[in-house]
Short mmCIF file of C-alpha atoms in Angstrom, two decimals:
data_model
loop_
_atom_site.label_atom_id
_atom_site.label_comp_id
_atom_site.label_asym_id
_atom_site.label_seq_id
_atom_site.Cartn_x
_atom_site.Cartn_y
_atom_site.Cartn_z
CA MET B 114 16.30 3.36 20.59
CA MET B 115 13.22 2.87 18.83
CA TYR B 116 11.18 5.86 17.47
CA SER B 117 7.55 6.53 16.61
CA LEU B 118 5.98 7.40 13.12
CA ARG B 119 5.57 10.32 13.84
CA PHE B 120 8.68 11.60 15.45
CA ARG B 121 10.26 9.74 12.15
CA LEU B 122 7.66 11.88 10.06
CA LEU B 123 8.23 15.10 11.97
CA ALA B 124 12.32 14.94 11.80
CA ALA B 125 12.17 13.37 7.77
CA PHE B 126 9.35 16.30 7.25
CA THR B 127 12.23 19.40 9.20
CA ILE B 128 15.08 17.67 7.70
CA VAL B 129 13.42 18.57 3.89
CA VAL B 130 12.44 22.13 5.54
CA LEU B 131 15.26 22.66 6.31
CA VAL B 132 16.92 22.01 3.40
CA ALA B 133 14.76 23.53 0.95
CA VAL B 134 14.22 27.40 3.12
CA GLY B 135 18.36 27.05 3.83
CA ALA B 136 19.26 26.48 -0.47
CA VAL B 137 16.34 28.65 -0.90
CA TYR B 138 18.23 31.67 0.86
CA PHE B 139 21.61 30.19 0.01
CA PHE B 140 20.55 30.89 -3.97
CA ALA B 141 18.55 34.32 -2.88
CA ARG B 142 21.74 35.89 -1.00
CA GLN B 143 23.98 35.11 -3.72
CA THR B 144 21.71 35.69 -6.42
CA THR B 145 21.10 39.08 -4.69
CA GLY B 146 24.64 40.24 -3.80
CA GLY B 147 25.82 39.76 -7.35
CA GLU B 148 22.61 42.24 -8.44
CA ILE B 149 23.52 44.88 -5.29
CA ARG B 150 26.78 44.30 -6.35
CA GLN B 151 26.84 44.96 -10.18
CA PHE B 152 23.94 48.04 -9.12
CA GLY B 153 26.90 49.51 -6.99
CA GLU B 154 29.44 49.38 -9.20
CA GLN B 155 26.97 51.45 -11.88
CA ALA B 156 26.24 53.98 -9.71
CA GLU B 157 29.63 54.82 -8.75
CA GLN B 158 30.42 54.72 -12.17
CA ILE B 159 27.69 57.20 -13.13
CA ARG B 160 28.65 59.34 -10.40
CA PHE B 161 32.16 59.22 -11.33
CA ASN B 162 31.91 60.14 -14.97
CA ARG B 163 28.92 62.87 -13.82
CA VAL B 164 31.20 64.39 -11.16
CA SER B 165 34.22 64.75 -13.64
CA PHE B 166 31.37 66.04 -16.26
CA GLU B 167 31.29 69.14 -13.35
CA LEU B 168 34.82 69.71 -12.91
CA PHE B 169 36.07 69.43 -17.11
CA ARG B 170 32.91 72.14 -17.12
CA TYR B 171 33.49 73.75 -14.26
CA TYR B 172 37.42 74.56 -15.65
CA ASN B 173 37.03 74.90 -19.01
CA ASN B 174 34.52 77.95 -17.65
CA TYR B 175 37.24 79.58 -15.58
CA GLY B 176 40.58 78.25 -16.58
CA THR B 177 41.63 77.48 -12.85
CA TRP B 178 40.12 75.28 -9.84
CA GLN B 179 40.41 78.54 -7.36
CA GLY B 180 36.95 78.17 -5.70
CA VAL B 181 35.99 74.05 -6.54
CA GLN B 182 36.30 73.24 -3.21
CA PRO B 183 32.53 74.20 -1.85
CA PHE B 184 31.42 72.30 -5.27
CA VAL B 185 33.77 69.51 -4.38
CA GLU B 186 32.39 69.35 -0.35
CA GLN B 187 28.81 69.31 -1.81
CA TRP B 188 28.99 66.42 -4.13
CA GLY B 189 31.16 64.26 -1.81
CA SER B 190 28.05 65.25 0.59
CA LEU B 191 25.54 64.38 -1.94
CA TYR B 192 27.06 61.31 -2.96
CA GLY B 193 28.24 60.11 0.53
CA TYR B 194 32.08 59.47 -1.02
CA ARG B 195 35.61 61.38 -0.45
CA ILE B 196 36.41 63.02 -3.93
CA ILE B 197 40.02 64.84 -3.68
CA LEU B 198 41.29 66.80 -6.77
CA THR B 199 44.63 67.36 -7.54
CA ASP B 200 46.15 69.80 -10.14
CA ALA B 201 49.20 68.43 -12.56
CA ALA B 202 51.38 68.79 -9.70
CA SER B 203 49.57 66.16 -7.88
CA ILE B 204 48.70 68.70 -5.45
CA VAL B 205 45.04 68.84 -3.80
CA VAL B 206 43.01 71.53 -4.86
CA ALA B 207 40.01 69.73 -3.66
CA ASP B 208 39.45 67.74 -0.95
CA SER B 209 35.47 66.70 0.12
CA ALA B 210 36.45 66.30 3.69
CA GLY B 211 38.85 69.92 3.73
CA GLU B 212 41.88 67.66 5.51
CA LEU B 213 44.65 67.24 2.61
CA LEU B 214 44.33 70.98 0.61
CA GLY B 215 48.07 72.37 -0.44
CA ALA B 216 49.50 68.98 0.03
CA HIS B 217 50.98 66.64 -2.43
CA TYR B 218 48.88 63.10 -2.54
CA HIS B 219 49.43 60.05 -3.54
CA ALA B 220 46.48 57.83 -4.01
CA ASN B 221 46.68 54.40 -3.39
CA VAL B 222 43.47 53.95 -6.09
CA PRO B 223 42.96 54.54 -9.58
CA GLY B 224 41.98 58.37 -10.39
CA ARG B 225 40.58 60.29 -13.46
CA ARG B 226 42.63 62.44 -15.43
CA LEU B 227 41.16 65.39 -16.49
CA SER B 228 42.04 67.35 -19.51
CA THR B 229 40.38 70.84 -21.85
CA MET B 230 38.86 71.06 -24.84
CA ARG B 231 41.70 74.02 -25.79
CA SER B 232 44.28 71.05 -24.53
CA PRO B 233 44.56 67.72 -23.83
CA ALA B 234 47.53 67.91 -21.64
CA THR B 235 46.27 67.31 -18.19
CA VAL B 236 45.00 70.11 -15.61
CA GLY B 237 44.58 67.43 -12.68
CA MET B 238 43.07 63.97 -11.39
CA LEU B 239 40.14 63.22 -9.91
CA TYR B 240 39.86 60.06 -6.84
CA ILE B 241 37.08 59.00 -5.21
CA SER B 242 37.19 56.90 -1.82
CA PRO B 243 35.89 53.63 -2.76
CA GLU B 244 34.46 53.47 1.11
CA PRO B 245 31.57 55.75 1.53
CA SER B 246 30.51 58.19 4.41
CA ALA B 247 29.09 56.98 7.21
CA GLU B 248 24.98 58.88 6.10
CA VAL B 249 24.92 57.22 2.40
CA PRO B 250 24.99 53.04 2.47
CA SER B 251 27.05 51.13 -0.01
CA PRO B 252 26.39 48.44 -1.71
CA ARG B 253 27.84 46.59 1.31
CA ASN B 254 25.70 47.78 3.48
CA LEU B 255 22.63 46.99 1.54
CA LEU B 256 24.20 43.79 1.06
CA ASN B 257 23.46 42.63 5.12
CA THR B 258 20.48 44.24 5.06
CA VAL B 259 19.11 42.42 2.42
CA SER B 260 20.76 38.92 3.41
CA ARG B 261 19.49 39.88 7.55
CA TYR B 262 15.72 40.12 6.60
CA LEU B 263 15.84 37.10 3.76
CA LEU B 264 17.51 35.35 7.52
CA TRP B 265 14.51 36.75 9.20
CA GLY B 266 12.65 35.53 6.56
CA ALA B 267 13.93 32.60 6.36
CA LEU B 268 13.58 31.40 10.09
CA LEU B 269 9.99 32.75 9.55
CA ALA B 270 9.26 29.73 7.08
CA ILE B 271 10.37 26.75 9.23
CA ALA B 272 9.15 28.27 11.72
CA ILE B 273 5.40 27.78 9.76
CA ALA B 274 6.64 24.64 8.87
CA LEU B 275 7.42 22.93 11.33
CA VAL B 276 4.07 24.15 13.05
CA PHE B 277 2.08 22.70 9.86
CA THR B 278 4.24 19.29 9.37
CA PHE B 279 3.66 18.64 12.82
CA PHE B 280 -0.21 18.75 12.43
CA LEU B 281 0.70 17.13 9.34
CA SER B 282 3.02 14.32 11.18
CA ARG B 283 0.21 14.02 13.23
CA ARG B 284 -2.31 13.61 10.72
CA ILE B 285 -0.38 11.40 9.08
CA SER B 286 0.10 9.18 11.71
CA ALA B 287 -2.76 9.02 13.34
CA PRO B 288 -4.71 5.98 10.98
CA VAL B 289 -1.79 4.02 11.38
CA ARG B 290 -1.38 4.62 14.88
CA ALA B 291 -4.98 2.76 15.09
CA LEU B 292 -4.10 0.37 13.45
CA THR B 293 -1.51 -0.37 15.20
CA VAL B 294 -3.39 -0.53 18.16
CA ALA B 295 -5.91 -2.57 16.44
CA ALA B 296 -4.05 -5.04 15.69
CA SER B 297 -2.37 -5.26 19.03
CA ARG B 298 -5.36 -6.15 20.26
CA LEU B 299 -6.18 -8.83 17.82
CA GLY B 300 -3.16 -10.53 18.41
CA GLN B 301 -4.70 -10.93 22.21
CA GLY B 302 -7.42 -12.08 20.79
CA ASP B 303 -10.65 -9.79 20.08
CA LEU B 304 -11.44 -10.57 16.74
CA SER B 305 -13.41 -7.79 16.34
CA GLN B 306 -11.34 -4.47 15.87
CA ARG B 307 -11.81 -2.89 12.96
CA VAL B 308 -10.15 0.63 12.01
CA ARG B 309 -12.65 3.63 10.20
CA VAL B 310 -11.94 4.18 6.56
CA HIS B 311 -11.33 7.98 5.65
CA ASP B 312 -8.09 7.75 3.94
CA LYS B 313 -8.50 7.19 0.26
CA GLY B 314 -4.54 6.45 -0.34
CA GLU B 315 -2.31 3.68 0.29
CA VAL B 316 -2.87 4.06 4.32
CA GLY B 317 -6.82 3.98 3.52
CA ALA B 318 -5.78 0.54 1.86
CA LEU B 319 -3.70 -0.93 4.20
CA ALA B 320 -7.69 0.14 6.59
CA VAL B 321 -9.54 -1.41 4.53
CA ALA B 322 -6.47 -4.89 3.96
CA PHE B 323 -6.84 -5.47 7.81
CA ASN B 324 -10.24 -5.57 8.45
CA SER B 325 -11.29 -7.78 5.35
CA MET B 326 -7.91 -9.54 7.46
CA ALA B 327 -10.30 -9.32 10.67
CA SER B 328 -13.02 -9.91 9.04
CA GLU B 329 -11.58 -13.79 7.45
CA LEU B 330 -9.45 -14.25 11.12
CA GLU B 331 -12.56 -14.04 12.91
CA ASN B 332 -15.12 -15.81 10.29
CA THR B 333 -12.00 -18.65 10.72
CA GLU B 334 -11.80 -18.58 14.52
CA ARG B 335 -16.09 -19.02 14.89
CA LEU B 336 -15.39 -21.82 11.53
CA ARG B 337 -13.11 -23.40 13.77
CA ARG B 338 -15.62 -22.84 17.21
CA ASN B 339 -17.70 -24.85 14.90
CA MET B 340 -16.03 -27.79 13.62
CA ILE B 341 -14.67 -28.72 17.65
CA ALA B 342 -18.81 -28.59 18.48
CA ASP B 343 -19.70 -30.35 15.30
CA ALA B 344 -16.91 -32.59 15.57
CA ALA B 345 -18.01 -33.46 19.46
CA HIS B 346 -21.45 -33.55 18.54
CA GLU B 347 -20.80 -36.30 16.18
CA LEU B 348 -18.90 -37.90 18.43
CA ARG B 349 -20.10 -37.71 21.17
CA THR B 350 -23.98 -38.91 20.05
CA PRO B 351 -22.39 -42.99 18.61
CA LEU B 352 -19.86 -42.36 21.80
CA SER B 353 -23.48 -42.28 23.91
CA ASN B 354 -25.21 -45.26 21.91
CA ILE B 355 -22.26 -47.86 22.59
CA ARG B 356 -22.35 -46.67 26.16
CA GLY B 357 -25.95 -46.65 26.51
CA TYR B 358 -25.64 -50.52 24.47
CA LEU B 359 -23.48 -52.08 27.29
CA GLU B 360 -24.36 -50.63 30.20
CA ALA B 361 -28.23 -52.27 29.01
CA ILE B 362 -25.94 -55.62 28.80
CA ARG B 363 -24.37 -55.20 31.52
CA ASP B 364 -26.70 -54.40 33.54
CA GLY B 365 -29.12 -56.77 32.02
CA VAL B 366 -31.50 -54.61 30.49
CA ILE B 367 -31.04 -56.18 26.84
CA SER B 368 -29.35 -59.07 25.85
CA PRO B 369 -26.18 -59.01 23.76
CA ASP B 370 -28.36 -60.87 20.54
CA ASP B 371 -27.72 -60.81 16.87
CA ALA B 372 -30.19 -57.56 16.59
CA THR B 373 -28.00 -55.38 19.54
CA ILE B 374 -24.46 -56.06 18.39
CA GLN B 375 -26.13 -55.69 14.32
CA SER B 376 -26.58 -51.40 16.06
CA LEU B 377 -23.06 -51.28 17.98
CA ASP B 378 -21.66 -52.44 14.71
CA GLU B 379 -23.41 -49.92 12.96
CA GLU B 380 -22.79 -47.22 15.07
CA VAL B 381 -18.86 -48.21 15.11
CA ASN B 382 -18.49 -47.77 11.84
CA LEU B 383 -20.26 -44.83 11.97
CA LEU B 384 -17.67 -43.51 14.05
CA SER B 385 -15.04 -44.98 11.88
CA ARG B 386 -16.00 -43.55 9.00
CA LEU B 387 -15.73 -40.01 10.72
CA VAL B 388 -13.39 -40.42 12.24
CA ASN B 389 -11.54 -41.72 8.61
CA ASP B 390 -13.23 -37.87 7.02
CA LEU B 391 -11.66 -36.06 9.43
CA GLN B 392 -8.43 -38.12 8.44
CA GLU B 393 -8.92 -37.24 4.89
CA LEU B 394 -9.75 -33.43 5.91
CA SER B 395 -7.02 -33.14 7.28
CA LEU B 396 -4.41 -34.89 4.92
CA ALA B 397 -5.89 -33.21 1.66
CA GLU B 398 -5.75 -28.99 3.70
CA ALA B 399 -2.54 -29.86 4.21
CA GLY B 400 -1.49 -31.16 1.19
CA GLU B 401 -0.16 -34.65 1.89
CA LEU B 402 -3.01 -36.99 0.30
CA LYS B 403 -2.04 -39.08 -1.99
CA MET B 404 -3.70 -39.52 -5.34
CA TYR B 405 -2.66 -41.84 -8.42
CA ARG B 406 -3.28 -39.91 -11.48
CA GLN B 407 -3.62 -41.00 -15.30
CA PRO B 408 -5.32 -40.80 -18.18
CA ASP B 409 -9.12 -41.63 -17.70
CA ASP B 410 -12.16 -42.45 -18.94
CA VAL B 411 -14.81 -39.94 -17.36
CA ILE B 412 -18.06 -41.07 -19.32
CA LYS B 413 -17.30 -44.91 -17.74
CA LEU B 414 -16.42 -43.41 -15.17
CA ILE B 415 -19.84 -41.82 -13.94
CA ARG B 416 -22.27 -44.36 -15.68
CA GLN B 417 -20.13 -46.79 -12.50
CA THR B 418 -20.85 -44.43 -9.89
CA VAL B 419 -23.72 -44.02 -10.92
CA ALA B 420 -25.01 -47.87 -11.12
CA ALA B 421 -23.99 -48.54 -7.76
CA GLN B 422 -26.17 -45.42 -6.64
CA GLN B 423 -29.26 -47.30 -8.39
CA ALA B 424 -30.20 -48.98 -5.03
CA ALA B 425 -29.78 -45.97 -3.28
CA ALA B 426 -32.30 -43.80 -5.51
CA ALA B 427 -34.61 -46.08 -6.02
CA ALA B 428 -34.80 -47.46 -2.40
CA LYS B 429 -36.42 -43.05 -2.35
CA GLY B 430 -38.52 -43.73 -5.15
CA LEU B 431 -36.18 -41.42 -7.61
CA ARG B 432 -34.79 -41.71 -11.03
CA LEU B 433 -31.55 -41.82 -11.05
CA ASP B 434 -30.28 -40.30 -14.94
CA VAL B 435 -26.74 -39.83 -17.20
CA ASP B 436 -26.55 -36.94 -19.68
CA LEU B 437 -23.45 -38.19 -21.28
CA PRO B 438 -21.96 -37.17 -24.98
CA ALA B 439 -21.12 -40.59 -27.26
CA VAL B 440 -17.25 -39.05 -25.79
CA LEU B 441 -15.86 -37.09 -24.41
CA PRO B 442 -11.40 -36.73 -24.02
CA PRO B 443 -10.38 -38.43 -21.53
CA VAL B 444 -9.43 -36.26 -17.91
CA ASN B 445 -5.71 -36.44 -15.81
CA ILE B 446 -7.35 -37.47 -12.91
CA ASP B 447 -7.28 -40.76 -9.50
CA PRO B 448 -10.49 -42.68 -11.05
CA GLN B 449 -11.12 -43.57 -7.05
CA ARG B 450 -10.76 -39.64 -6.15
CA ILE B 451 -13.08 -38.66 -8.01
CA GLY B 452 -15.59 -41.69 -7.67
CA GLN B 453 -15.41 -40.46 -4.15
CA VAL B 454 -16.35 -36.91 -5.31
CA LEU B 455 -19.00 -37.50 -7.46
CA ARG B 456 -20.69 -40.36 -4.47
CA ASN B 457 -21.07 -37.82 -2.16
CA LEU B 458 -22.08 -35.72 -4.66
CA LEU B 459 -24.58 -38.41 -5.47
CA ASP B 460 -25.63 -39.10 -2.27
CA ASN B 461 -25.83 -35.23 -0.50
CA ALA B 462 -28.87 -35.11 -3.91
CA ILE B 463 -30.06 -37.90 -2.99
CA ALA B 464 -30.25 -36.86 0.44
CA HIS B 465 -31.94 -33.86 -0.26
CA THR B 466 -34.72 -34.56 -2.76
CA ALA B 467 -38.10 -36.38 -1.75
CA GLU B 468 -39.03 -37.13 -5.18
CA GLY B 469 -38.34 -36.42 -8.95
CA SER B 470 -34.78 -37.28 -10.45
CA ILE B 471 -31.42 -36.94 -10.22
CA THR B 472 -29.06 -36.66 -13.79
CA VAL B 473 -25.40 -36.07 -14.39
CA SER B 474 -23.92 -34.79 -16.66
CA ALA B 475 -20.73 -33.63 -18.65
CA THR B 476 -19.71 -31.37 -21.19
CA ARG B 477 -16.18 -30.12 -22.68
CA GLU B 478 -15.45 -27.00 -21.34
CA ASP B 479 -12.02 -26.48 -23.89
CA ASP B 480 -9.78 -28.05 -22.08
CA LEU B 481 -11.78 -29.26 -19.45
CA VAL B 482 -14.45 -31.30 -18.42
CA ARG B 483 -17.72 -30.36 -16.98
CA VAL B 484 -19.67 -32.97 -14.77
CA SER B 485 -22.59 -31.66 -13.01
CA VAL B 486 -25.37 -33.81 -10.45
CA THR B 487 -28.21 -31.68 -10.87
CA ASP B 488 -31.75 -32.86 -8.54
CA THR B 489 -35.65 -31.61 -8.23
CA GLY B 490 -35.30 -31.32 -4.50
CA GLU B 491 -35.76 -28.77 -1.84
CA GLY B 492 -33.39 -26.42 -2.48
CA ILE B 493 -30.13 -24.39 -0.83
CA PRO B 494 -31.10 -20.70 0.38
CA PRO B 495 -28.98 -17.77 -0.98
CA GLU B 496 -27.61 -17.09 2.29
CA HIS B 497 -26.68 -20.40 2.61
CA LEU B 498 -24.56 -20.85 -0.68
CA PRO B 499 -20.89 -19.56 0.34
CA TYR B 500 -21.04 -21.72 3.45
CA ILE B 501 -22.17 -25.45 2.05
CA PHE B 502 -18.34 -26.39 1.55
CA GLU B 503 -17.44 -25.64 4.89
CA ARG B 504 -16.81 -28.44 6.82
CA PHE B 505 -19.64 -29.35 9.49
CA TYR B 506 -21.86 -26.58 7.88
CA ARG B 507 -25.27 -28.27 7.42
CA VAL B 508 -28.49 -25.94 6.13
CA ASP B 509 -30.32 -28.85 8.54
CA LYS B 510 -29.72 -27.61 11.96
CA SER B 511 -32.22 -30.09 13.26
CA ARG B 512 -28.44 -32.50 13.11
CA ALA B 513 -30.85 -35.47 11.18
CA ARG B 514 -28.28 -38.08 10.33
CA THR B 515 -31.05 -38.73 7.18
CA THR B 516 -30.66 -35.03 6.58
CA GLY B 517 -27.76 -33.95 8.16
CA GLY B 518 -24.88 -35.75 7.43
CA SER B 519 -21.56 -35.42 9.04
CA GLY B 520 -20.82 -32.14 7.41
CA LEU B 521 -17.67 -33.22 5.98
CA GLY B 522 -18.75 -34.66 2.46
CA LEU B 523 -19.03 -31.57 0.52
CA THR B 524 -15.62 -30.47 1.88
CA ILE B 525 -14.14 -32.96 1.15
CA ALA B 526 -15.29 -33.43 -2.48
CA ARG B 527 -13.65 -29.25 -3.15
CA ARG B 528 -10.13 -30.57 -1.87
CA LEU B 529 -10.27 -33.44 -4.18
CA VAL B 530 -11.42 -30.98 -6.96
CA GLU B 531 -9.00 -28.91 -6.28
CA ALA B 532 -6.14 -31.63 -5.83
CA HIS B 533 -6.93 -32.09 -9.35
CA GLY B 534 -6.16 -28.26 -10.96
CA GLY B 535 -10.50 -27.70 -10.66
CA THR B 536 -12.73 -25.81 -9.75
CA ILE B 537 -16.30 -26.89 -7.34
CA GLU B 538 -19.83 -24.98 -7.43
CA ALA B 539 -22.59 -24.82 -6.60
CA ARG B 540 -26.53 -22.97 -7.91
CA SER B 541 -29.80 -23.63 -6.42
CA GLU B 542 -33.02 -23.05 -5.85
CA PRO B 543 -35.30 -23.23 -3.11
CA GLY B 544 -37.99 -25.93 -3.97
CA LYS B 545 -36.40 -26.01 -7.43
CA GLY B 546 -33.81 -27.87 -7.31
CA SER B 547 -29.80 -27.97 -6.33
CA CYS B 548 -27.33 -28.34 -9.11
CA PHE B 549 -23.41 -29.07 -7.80
CA SER B 550 -20.82 -29.03 -10.57
CA PHE B 551 -16.91 -29.98 -10.93
CA THR B 552 -14.32 -29.22 -13.83
CA LEU B 553 -11.63 -31.54 -14.58
CA PRO B 554 -8.67 -30.88 -16.54
CA LEU B 555 -8.17 -32.64 -20.06
CA ALA B 556 -5.37 -35.16 -20.08
CA SER B 557 -1.67 -33.54 -22.02
CA PRO B 558 -0.61 -35.07 -25.28
CA TRP B 559 1.69 -37.28 -23.33
CA ASN B 560 -0.38 -38.68 -20.86
CA GLU B 561 -2.68 -39.56 -23.84
CA SER B 562 0.42 -41.33 -25.81
CA GLY B 563 1.58 -42.52 -21.83
CA ALA B 564 -1.88 -43.66 -21.11
CA GLY B 565 -2.19 -46.92 -18.66
CA LYS B 566 1.31 -45.17 -16.68
CA ARG B 567 0.67 -44.42 -13.53
CA GLY B 568 1.79 -40.91 -11.49
CA ARG B 569 2.15 -40.49 -8.13
CA THR B 570 1.24 -36.79 -6.73
#
């Protein structure tokens, strides 16, 4: 049987209240009972002493027990105890109840011997019954009364505590119930679900975490839908072009000459490149991308990559420069993959720079080497910077291939850099250019000593 959180909280608080109030009642009753018994014993002793003193004085004054009966009756009524006085022969000479006068008395309770100041001989015995009369309450009756009031107080405290517990459990369980409802709706596909944060404690932190998770899921779902739409668009365009060419050839509109075949070849190459990029990206995200890492000279790799891109830069009238130190420590990389990262960054810089220059630099930062590609292009608006490494995300919404690309180059670059244990970032100022930089770990001493050995990851 499943119980709600509210029920469990109510049950737990109820048990705690019952245990706490029961413990207080038990210890209060025990302590009060002990104090009352001690007080009763002291009061009995005081009464016993007082009656003994009065009888002692009476006998000293009169020398006989004659006429003492009224006094004993008065004392018995005053103190509420049965008082019996016998002479030296154990004959009752006074009885507060008036029942045993003249009778021989065999007491079941200890008595007190009475003597005179003139003689130590016993002149009488005083007995006070431990059972009080009905008019005066005994310590036991007093204890029962106090216990009864304690019990009623405990029951009242339990009732009040249960009322507070009911509302407190409702208040505590309300945000959890709201989280449960929101999570259920989120699981059904409503990614707009959010919960209000009122508590600053653990439940509030849970609500904040839930809202953050829901935002991430909503953003991920949005990116997934955009990815599907963009992939469909990117595949549809070259496929439509190929289909158009083929229909035109079939209908005799155009002839399958060299120019037509070259156009078809370009469209096929575009499709092949897009499919390869998607496959490479999926492998990188799954951690299954094959890499062969080894200590390598990053300066040499940069110079080779820049030399290969000089023609593309020159075609747009751009200057492609390098700013490199004389020596840098070897880095532990897969040269082909890092070359691919650098080519993607250079392609991106050339595509978005109308005039000016592009500079590739490298510096050492502790146990890392930072490689930067800086251009004087159009720059990236601040609102787009957090998303430029997402797949199919492009600042240029026109989808023009000369400027938009497939939207996968920067995403692949980020995955490849992260697979090497580095990071990649971008800084930009609209109208002044952008700087893309990534870090690579230095080769370990073992790798330096084992240069030339290839490792597969």
